[in-house]
């Protein structure tokens, strides 16, 4: 079978865009070429000939491509037997949701799923035109690795930028001690220093009453910079969210998960959590939102048995953004948690923003806040809301 080649990232002029970079810039034209933003300026002033391909956005909002910082690209699940393993995600599941960069990881199943499989899946997504990174390890300690150590994985494997999702305050975790968490965080931090990568520990938080106590103790007991620790799912309990605000004020970045929340549940929806975070006065650059896409979202009975499950979707990010806009939150206030904040934490300086020299990862939103045009690394993946580029096994 002969596979079609990806189209080259040639010159493309986006005209009459209402640009949020993520700050509001107003009406602009944007010139793309070679997978980068080449020029950004007033409509009609782009230094190009008439032969350059043009797309007129007619005033639609243009935002940076979303960065989904918590994705089970190989599929998650497995808590109720092998039949409950979630299948791997496909390219268009990300692009049609406005996601142009993913960070893949392993979860509960870091035995049947491996770091080797994760790296191969990230490489495949890169070949298909997405920007894809990952964390070594999984829920448990000692962590699942490719080279034999966390430091080795981050230093020698290009796609791996941190470690996670390491489970805390959860009956599925390996119940790590303070010393174990400090050693893991030290390895990630030093590897990040050596490579310029994020070098973070991405921490899954469960429903346990201990909450973020172990992270607080780690900050008190070490010289490690707070940015090394990034707890996620912090909106799953309201008391846990209050603890996360304290950590954010100490220098940690905290990650809100865009999972469904039922009426009366002791949790905050992602939209509610972001509003509460921003209104609290905590540093606005230390909050991110991810989807848990591809991950199993189980519920457990008192004996720890799975009594129901759902699967996370990257589409939850744009749905959360729509909820925020419907609640009257300005787009430029909401957008950094999905874009620039994530890029800065992960030390991806060309992601999460629209500016000359940045990667050409862009999303145009329609009136319903859905992705009408998606460009990843300079290539059009979605046009008029439909995927025009699909993964190898989606053809």
mmCIF file of N, CA, C and O in Angstrom, residues 59-140:
data_model
loop_
_atom_site.group_PDB
_atom_site.id
_atom_site.type_symbol
_atom_site.label_atom_id
_atom_site.label_comp_id
_atom_site.label_asym_id
_atom_site.label_seq_id
_atom_site.Cartn_x
_atom_site.Cartn_y
_atom_site.Cartn_z
ATOM 1 N N UNK A 59 -13.625 37.952 9.860
ATOM 2 C CA UNK A 59 -13.859 38.410 11.227
ATOM 3 C C UNK A 59 -13.965 37.330 12.272
ATOM 4 O O UNK A 59 -14.185 37.636 13.460
ATOM 5 N N UNK A 60 -13.816 36.067 11.872
ATOM 6 C CA UNK A 60 -13.858 35.000 12.879
ATOM 7 C C UNK A 60 -12.676 35.120 13.833
ATOM 8 O O UNK A 60 -11.594 35.590 13.465
ATOM 9 N N UNK A 61 -12.878 34.663 15.066
ATOM 10 C CA UNK A 61 -11.817 34.719 16.076
ATOM 11 C C UNK A 61 -10.738 33.682 15.749
ATOM 12 O O UNK A 61 -11.049 32.515 15.494
ATOM 13 N N UNK A 62 -9.488 34.115 15.803
ATOM 14 C CA UNK A 62 -8.354 33.232 15.555
ATOM 15 C C UNK A 62 -7.553 33.134 16.849
ATOM 16 O O UNK A 62 -7.102 34.143 17.390
ATOM 17 N N UNK A 63 -7.375 31.903 17.332
ATOM 18 C CA UNK A 63 -6.696 31.679 18.610
ATOM 19 C C UNK A 63 -5.519 30.719 18.401
ATOM 20 O O UNK A 63 -5.455 30.013 17.385
ATOM 21 N N UNK A 64 -4.577 30.660 19.337
ATOM 22 C CA UNK A 64 -3.537 29.632 19.236
ATOM 23 C C UNK A 64 -4.155 28.243 19.338
ATOM 24 O O UNK A 64 -5.180 28.048 20.011
ATOM 25 N N UNK A 65 -3.529 27.268 18.676
ATOM 26 C CA UNK A 65 -3.982 25.896 18.832
ATOM 27 C C UNK A 65 -3.950 25.487 20.292
ATOM 28 O O UNK A 65 -3.035 25.848 21.044
ATOM 29 N N UNK A 66 -4.968 24.738 20.717
ATOM 30 C CA UNK A 66 -5.041 24.317 22.111
ATOM 31 C C UNK A 66 -3.953 23.290 22.409
ATOM 32 O O UNK A 66 -3.609 22.447 21.569
ATOM 33 N N UNK A 67 -3.416 23.336 23.620
ATOM 34 C CA UNK A 67 -2.418 22.370 24.090
ATOM 35 C C UNK A 67 -3.090 21.519 25.152
ATOM 36 O O UNK A 67 -3.442 22.018 26.227
ATOM 37 N N UNK A 68 -3.311 20.254 24.845
ATOM 38 C CA UNK A 68 -3.948 19.342 25.797
ATOM 39 C C UNK A 68 -2.837 18.644 26.576
ATOM 40 O O UNK A 68 -2.160 17.756 26.067
ATOM 41 N N UNK A 69 -2.643 19.055 27.814
ATOM 42 C CA UNK A 69 -1.504 18.615 28.605
ATOM 43 C C UNK A 69 -1.688 17.312 29.346
ATOM 44 O O UNK A 69 -0.808 16.936 30.136
ATOM 45 N N UNK A 70 -2.784 16.591 29.090
ATOM 46 C CA UNK A 70 -3.022 15.328 29.803
ATOM 47 C C UNK A 70 -3.885 14.438 28.913
ATOM 48 O O UNK A 70 -5.105 14.525 28.929
ATOM 49 N N UNK A 71 -3.213 13.592 28.124
ATOM 50 C CA UNK A 71 -3.914 12.773 27.132
ATOM 51 C C UNK A 71 -3.395 11.337 27.192
ATOM 52 O O UNK A 71 -2.189 11.103 27.193
ATOM 53 N N UNK A 72 -4.307 10.388 27.215
ATOM 54 C CA UNK A 72 -3.944 8.970 27.151
ATOM 55 C C UNK A 72 -3.945 8.562 25.673
ATOM 56 O O UNK A 72 -4.889 7.937 25.183
ATOM 57 N N UNK A 73 -2.870 8.923 24.981
ATOM 58 C CA UNK A 73 -2.839 8.712 23.532
ATOM 59 C C UNK A 73 -2.873 7.232 23.170
ATOM 60 O O UNK A 73 -3.354 6.856 22.103
ATOM 61 N N UNK A 74 -2.354 6.371 24.040
ATOM 62 C CA UNK A 74 -2.394 4.928 23.776
ATOM 63 C C UNK A 74 -3.692 4.302 24.260
ATOM 64 O O UNK A 74 -3.914 3.106 24.070
ATOM 65 N N UNK A 75 -4.545 5.101 24.887
ATOM 66 C CA UNK A 75 -5.750 4.590 25.534
ATOM 67 C C UNK A 75 -5.483 4.356 27.002
ATOM 68 O O UNK A 75 -4.390 3.955 27.402
ATOM 69 N N UNK A 76 -6.488 4.625 27.829
ATOM 70 C CA UNK A 76 -6.365 4.411 29.266
ATOM 71 C C UNK A 76 -7.209 3.237 29.704
ATOM 72 O O UNK A 76 -7.447 2.285 28.964
ATOM 73 N N UNK A 77 -7.695 3.328 30.939
ATOM 74 C CA UNK A 77 -8.598 2.296 31.447
ATOM 75 C C UNK A 77 -7.892 1.041 31.896
ATOM 76 O O UNK A 77 -6.711 1.029 32.198
ATOM 77 N N UNK A 78 -8.678 -0.051 31.915
ATOM 78 C CA UNK A 78 -8.170 -1.334 32.354
ATOM 79 C C UNK A 78 -8.477 -1.645 33.806
ATOM 80 O O UNK A 78 -8.114 -2.716 34.300
ATOM 81 N N UNK A 79 -9.169 -0.755 34.517
ATOM 82 C CA UNK A 79 -9.442 -0.981 35.940
ATOM 83 C C UNK A 79 -10.421 -2.122 36.189
ATOM 84 O O UNK A 79 -10.498 -2.628 37.310
ATOM 85 N N UNK A 80 -11.178 -2.509 35.185
ATOM 86 C CA UNK A 80 -12.169 -3.589 35.365
ATOM 87 C C UNK A 80 -11.914 -4.722 34.379
ATOM 88 O O UNK A 80 -12.850 -5.330 33.854
ATOM 89 N N UNK A 81 -10.639 -4.999 34.105
ATOM 90 C CA UNK A 81 -10.290 -6.093 33.205
ATOM 91 C C UNK A 81 -9.827 -5.592 31.851
ATOM 92 O O UNK A 81 -10.013 -4.422 31.495
ATOM 93 N N UNK A 82 -9.220 -6.481 31.080
ATOM 94 C CA UNK A 82 -8.650 -6.103 29.796
ATOM 95 C C UNK A 82 -9.695 -5.579 28.818
ATOM 96 O O UNK A 82 -9.388 -4.757 27.948
ATOM 97 N N UNK A 83 -10.929 -6.010 28.952
ATOM 98 C CA UNK A 83 -11.973 -5.533 28.026
ATOM 99 C C UNK A 83 -12.279 -4.059 28.245
ATOM 100 O O UNK A 83 -12.921 -3.423 27.392
ATOM 101 N N UNK A 84 -11.848 -3.499 29.374
ATOM 102 C CA UNK A 84 -12.129 -2.087 29.638
ATOM 103 C C UNK A 84 -10.951 -1.189 29.273
ATOM 104 O O UNK A 84 -10.936 -0.015 29.642
ATOM 105 N N UNK A 85 -9.965 -1.734 28.541
ATOM 106 C CA UNK A 85 -8.878 -0.905 28.030
ATOM 107 C C UNK A 85 -9.398 -0.038 26.890
ATOM 108 O O UNK A 85 -9.953 -0.531 25.919
ATOM 109 N N UNK A 86 -9.214 1.267 27.009
ATOM 110 C CA UNK A 86 -9.709 2.208 25.995
ATOM 111 C C UNK A 86 -8.792 2.155 24.780
ATOM 112 O O UNK A 86 -7.565 2.131 24.922
ATOM 113 N N UNK A 87 -9.355 2.128 23.561
ATOM 114 C CA UNK A 87 -8.497 2.101 22.360
ATOM 115 C C UNK A 87 -7.683 3.380 22.211
ATOM 116 O O UNK A 87 -8.058 4.442 22.732
ATOM 117 N N UNK A 88 -6.560 3.319 21.484
ATOM 118 C CA UNK A 88 -5.765 4.527 21.213
ATOM 119 C C UNK A 88 -6.572 5.571 20.461
ATOM 120 O O UNK A 88 -7.509 5.260 19.726
ATOM 121 N N UNK A 89 -6.182 6.827 20.635
ATOM 122 C CA UNK A 89 -6.889 7.918 19.994
ATOM 123 C C UNK A 89 -6.353 8.157 18.588
ATOM 124 O O UNK A 89 -5.199 7.870 18.284
ATOM 125 N N UNK A 90 -7.215 8.710 17.737
ATOM 126 C CA UNK A 90 -6.861 8.975 16.340
ATOM 127 C C UNK A 90 -6.648 10.475 16.135
ATOM 128 O O UNK A 90 -7.171 11.319 16.864
ATOM 129 N N UNK A 91 -5.896 10.783 15.085
ATOM 130 C CA UNK A 91 -5.497 12.159 14.808
ATOM 131 C C UNK A 91 -6.674 13.124 14.787
ATOM 132 O O UNK A 91 -6.646 14.178 15.426
ATOM 133 N N UNK A 92 -7.727 12.795 14.054
ATOM 134 C CA UNK A 92 -8.823 13.746 13.879
ATOM 135 C C UNK A 92 -9.616 13.973 15.161
ATOM 136 O O UNK A 92 -10.328 14.972 15.272
ATOM 137 N N UNK A 93 -9.505 13.060 16.140
ATOM 138 C CA UNK A 93 -10.149 13.306 17.431
ATOM 139 C C UNK A 93 -9.530 14.520 18.126
ATOM 140 O O UNK A 93 -10.203 15.191 18.905
ATOM 141 N N UNK A 94 -8.287 14.786 17.845
ATOM 142 C CA UNK A 94 -7.628 15.967 18.401
ATOM 143 C C UNK A 94 -7.894 17.194 17.544
ATOM 144 O O UNK A 94 -8.325 18.242 18.048
ATOM 145 N N UNK A 95 -7.638 17.092 16.250
ATOM 146 C CA UNK A 95 -7.679 18.287 15.407
ATOM 147 C C UNK A 95 -9.079 18.877 15.305
ATOM 148 O O UNK A 95 -9.230 20.100 15.329
ATOM 149 N N UNK A 96 -10.110 18.042 15.188
ATOM 150 C CA UNK A 96 -11.467 18.586 15.108
ATOM 151 C C UNK A 96 -11.878 19.249 16.414
ATOM 152 O O UNK A 96 -12.842 20.027 16.438
ATOM 153 N N UNK A 97 -11.158 18.961 17.494
ATOM 154 C CA UNK A 97 -11.408 19.596 18.785
ATOM 155 C C UNK A 97 -10.523 20.821 18.996
ATOM 156 O O UNK A 97 -10.493 21.382 20.101
ATOM 157 N N UNK A 98 -9.774 21.236 17.958
ATOM 158 C CA UNK A 98 -8.941 22.422 18.076
ATOM 159 C C UNK A 98 -7.628 22.187 18.792
ATOM 160 O O UNK A 98 -6.926 23.143 19.139
ATOM 161 N N UNK A 99 -7.256 20.927 19.015
ATOM 162 C CA UNK A 99 -6.024 20.590 19.727
ATOM 163 C C UNK A 99 -4.920 20.351 18.709
ATOM 164 O O UNK A 99 -5.045 19.496 17.829
ATOM 165 N N UNK A 100 -3.838 21.090 18.827
ATOM 166 C CA UNK A 100 -2.706 20.948 17.901
ATOM 167 C C UNK A 100 -1.448 20.428 18.584
ATOM 168 O O UNK A 100 -0.479 20.096 17.916
ATOM 169 N N UNK A 101 -1.455 20.372 19.917
ATOM 170 C CA UNK A 101 -0.336 19.818 20.683
ATOM 171 C C UNK A 101 -0.901 18.954 21.797
ATOM 172 O O UNK A 101 -1.818 19.385 22.512
ATOM 173 N N UNK A 102 -0.348 17.733 21.950
ATOM 174 C CA UNK A 102 -0.784 16.844 23.020
ATOM 175 C C UNK A 102 0.416 16.431 23.864
ATOM 176 O O UNK A 102 1.548 16.361 23.383
ATOM 177 N N UNK A 103 0.132 16.156 25.143
ATOM 178 C CA UNK A 103 1.115 15.563 26.051
ATOM 179 C C UNK A 103 0.542 14.230 26.510
ATOM 180 O O UNK A 103 -0.450 14.192 27.239
ATOM 181 N N UNK A 104 1.156 13.145 26.038
ATOM 182 C CA UNK A 104 0.657 11.813 26.328
ATOM 183 C C UNK A 104 1.265 11.241 27.595
ATOM 184 O O UNK A 104 2.366 11.615 28.002
ATOM 185 N N UNK A 105 0.527 10.307 28.220
ATOM 186 C CA UNK A 105 0.991 9.683 29.456
ATOM 187 C C UNK A 105 0.279 8.360 29.678
ATOM 188 O O UNK A 105 -0.709 8.044 29.023
ATOM 189 N N UNK A 106 0.810 7.598 30.617
ATOM 190 C CA UNK A 106 0.189 6.365 31.072
ATOM 191 C C UNK A 106 -0.507 6.621 32.401
ATOM 192 O O UNK A 106 -0.127 7.537 33.140
ATOM 193 N N UNK A 107 -1.508 5.797 32.719
ATOM 194 C CA UNK A 107 -2.248 5.970 33.955
ATOM 195 C C UNK A 107 -2.205 4.738 34.828
ATOM 196 O O UNK A 107 -1.132 4.230 35.162
ATOM 197 N N UNK A 108 -3.390 4.222 35.187
ATOM 198 C CA UNK A 108 -3.481 3.058 36.059
ATOM 199 C C UNK A 108 -2.707 1.877 35.491
ATOM 200 O O UNK A 108 -1.988 1.176 36.202
ATOM 201 N N UNK A 109 -2.874 1.637 34.200
ATOM 202 C CA UNK A 109 -2.214 0.506 33.557
ATOM 203 C C UNK A 109 -0.867 0.945 32.997
ATOM 204 O O UNK A 109 -0.767 1.440 31.880
ATOM 205 N N UNK A 110 0.174 0.793 33.804
ATOM 206 C CA UNK A 110 1.529 1.026 33.321
ATOM 207 C C UNK A 110 2.307 -0.292 33.286
ATOM 208 O O UNK A 110 3.527 -0.311 33.393
ATOM 209 N N UNK A 111 1.535 -1.399 33.129
ATOM 210 C CA UNK A 111 2.120 -2.728 32.981
ATOM 211 C C UNK A 111 1.866 -3.242 31.571
ATOM 212 O O UNK A 111 2.789 -3.477 30.796
ATOM 213 N N UNK A 112 0.578 -3.393 31.213
ATOM 214 C CA UNK A 112 0.247 -3.816 29.851
ATOM 215 C C UNK A 112 0.496 -2.694 28.851
ATOM 216 O O UNK A 112 0.761 -2.940 27.674
ATOM 217 N N UNK A 113 0.393 -1.454 29.311
ATOM 218 C CA UNK A 113 0.788 -0.294 28.508
ATOM 219 C C UNK A 113 2.205 0.083 28.926
ATOM 220 O O UNK A 113 2.514 0.081 30.121
ATOM 221 N N UNK A 114 3.046 0.428 27.985
ATOM 222 C CA UNK A 114 4.446 0.683 28.306
ATOM 223 C C UNK A 114 4.901 2.046 27.800
ATOM 224 O O UNK A 114 4.286 2.644 26.904
ATOM 225 N N UNK A 115 6.006 2.525 28.366
ATOM 226 C CA UNK A 115 6.615 3.759 27.879
ATOM 227 C C UNK A 115 7.064 3.597 26.431
ATOM 228 O O UNK A 115 6.994 4.547 25.640
ATOM 229 N N UNK A 116 7.486 2.407 26.078
ATOM 230 C CA UNK A 116 7.875 2.123 24.690
ATOM 231 C C UNK A 116 6.683 2.356 23.754
ATOM 232 O O UNK A 116 6.798 2.999 22.708
ATOM 233 N N UNK A 117 5.510 1.845 24.142
ATOM 234 C CA UNK A 117 4.297 2.025 23.349
ATOM 235 C C UNK A 117 3.917 3.502 23.282
ATOM 236 O O UNK A 117 3.507 4.018 22.232
ATOM 237 N N UNK A 118 4.067 4.198 24.413
ATOM 238 C CA UNK A 118 3.747 5.626 24.446
ATOM 239 C C UNK A 118 4.613 6.401 23.464
ATOM 240 O O UNK A 118 4.114 7.216 22.681
ATOM 241 N N UNK A 119 5.925 6.160 23.494
ATOM 242 C CA UNK A 119 6.835 6.892 22.607
ATOM 243 C C UNK A 119 6.524 6.583 21.147
ATOM 244 O O UNK A 119 6.545 7.482 20.286
ATOM 245 N N UNK A 120 6.213 5.338 20.832
ATOM 246 C CA UNK A 120 5.868 4.983 19.457
ATOM 247 C C UNK A 120 4.598 5.701 19.012
ATOM 248 O O UNK A 120 4.505 6.196 17.872
ATOM 249 N N UNK A 121 3.607 5.796 19.892
ATOM 250 C CA UNK A 121 2.353 6.473 19.544
ATOM 251 C C UNK A 121 2.570 7.964 19.364
ATOM 252 O O UNK A 121 2.007 8.588 18.441
ATOM 253 N N UNK A 122 3.378 8.574 20.224
ATOM 254 C CA UNK A 122 3.714 9.989 20.060
ATOM 255 C C UNK A 122 4.427 10.226 18.738
ATOM 256 O O UNK A 122 4.152 11.207 18.027
ATOM 257 N N UNK A 123 5.325 9.316 18.373
ATOM 258 C CA UNK A 123 6.056 9.450 17.105
ATOM 259 C C UNK A 123 5.104 9.360 15.921
ATOM 260 O O UNK A 123 5.251 10.092 14.933
ATOM 261 N N UNK A 124 4.126 8.475 15.999
ATOM 262 C CA UNK A 124 3.149 8.346 14.920
ATOM 263 C C UNK A 124 2.331 9.622 14.765
ATOM 264 O O UNK A 124 2.086 10.093 13.644
ATOM 265 N N UNK A 125 1.899 10.215 15.872
ATOM 266 C CA UNK A 125 1.143 11.461 15.800
ATOM 267 C C UNK A 125 1.989 12.578 15.202
ATOM 268 O O UNK A 125 1.493 13.408 14.434
ATOM 269 N N UNK A 126 3.274 12.601 15.541
ATOM 270 C CA UNK A 126 4.172 13.593 14.935
ATOM 271 C C UNK A 126 4.266 13.377 13.426
ATOM 272 O O UNK A 126 4.252 14.349 12.657
ATOM 273 N N UNK A 127 4.384 12.136 13.001
ATOM 274 C CA UNK A 127 4.455 11.856 11.567
ATOM 275 C C UNK A 127 3.181 12.286 10.851
ATOM 276 O O UNK A 127 3.216 12.639 9.666
ATOM 277 N N UNK A 128 2.057 12.269 11.564
ATOM 278 C CA UNK A 128 0.779 12.652 10.964
ATOM 279 C C UNK A 128 0.508 14.155 11.064
ATOM 280 O O UNK A 128 -0.534 14.622 10.607
ATOM 281 N N UNK A 129 1.448 14.920 11.642
ATOM 282 C CA UNK A 129 1.341 16.375 11.604
ATOM 283 C C UNK A 129 1.016 17.059 12.904
ATOM 284 O O UNK A 129 0.925 18.294 12.950
ATOM 285 N N UNK A 130 0.821 16.298 13.996
ATOM 286 C CA UNK A 130 0.525 16.903 15.286
ATOM 287 C C UNK A 130 1.835 17.140 16.038
ATOM 288 O O UNK A 130 2.839 16.484 15.786
ATOM 289 N N UNK A 131 1.840 18.063 16.971
ATOM 290 C CA UNK A 131 2.950 18.194 17.909
ATOM 291 C C UNK A 131 2.628 17.328 19.121
ATOM 292 O O UNK A 131 1.558 17.480 19.723
ATOM 293 N N UNK A 132 3.523 16.404 19.458
ATOM 294 C CA UNK A 132 3.223 15.426 20.497
ATOM 295 C C UNK A 132 4.426 15.218 21.403
ATOM 296 O O UNK A 132 5.544 14.992 20.929
ATOM 297 N N UNK A 133 4.179 15.312 22.704
ATOM 298 C CA UNK A 133 5.188 15.105 23.732
ATOM 299 C C UNK A 133 4.610 14.128 24.748
ATOM 300 O O UNK A 133 3.453 13.720 24.649
ATOM 301 N N UNK A 134 5.415 13.764 25.747
ATOM 302 C CA UNK A 134 4.905 12.813 26.714
ATOM 303 C C UNK A 134 5.655 12.846 28.021
ATOM 304 O O UNK A 134 6.728 13.450 28.150
ATOM 305 N N UNK A 135 5.068 12.166 29.017
ATOM 306 C CA UNK A 135 5.695 11.952 30.316
ATOM 307 C C UNK A 135 6.038 10.478 30.464
ATOM 308 O O UNK A 135 5.220 9.611 30.134
ATOM 309 N N UNK A 136 7.230 10.208 30.959
ATOM 310 C CA UNK A 136 7.576 8.835 31.287
ATOM 311 C C UNK A 136 6.883 8.446 32.598
ATOM 312 O O UNK A 136 6.392 9.297 33.332
ATOM 313 N N UNK A 137 6.835 7.137 32.885
ATOM 314 C CA UNK A 137 6.217 6.682 34.121
ATOM 315 C C UNK A 137 4.732 6.423 33.978
ATOM 316 O O UNK A 137 4.234 6.138 32.889
ATOM 317 N N UNK A 138 4.015 6.533 35.069
ATOM 318 C CA UNK A 138 2.584 6.268 35.132
ATOM 319 C C UNK A 138 2.125 6.475 36.565
ATOM 320 O O UNK A 138 2.742 7.236 37.319
ATOM 321 N N UNK A 139 1.054 5.779 36.965
ATOM 322 C CA UNK A 139 0.536 5.942 38.325
ATOM 323 C C UNK A 139 1.554 5.540 39.398
ATOM 324 O O UNK A 139 1.558 6.085 40.484
ATOM 325 N N UNK A 140 2.392 4.550 39.111
ATOM 326 C CA UNK A 140 3.063 3.823 40.182
ATOM 327 C C UNK A 140 4.561 4.065 40.253
ATOM 328 O O UNK A 140 5.196 4.439 39.269
#
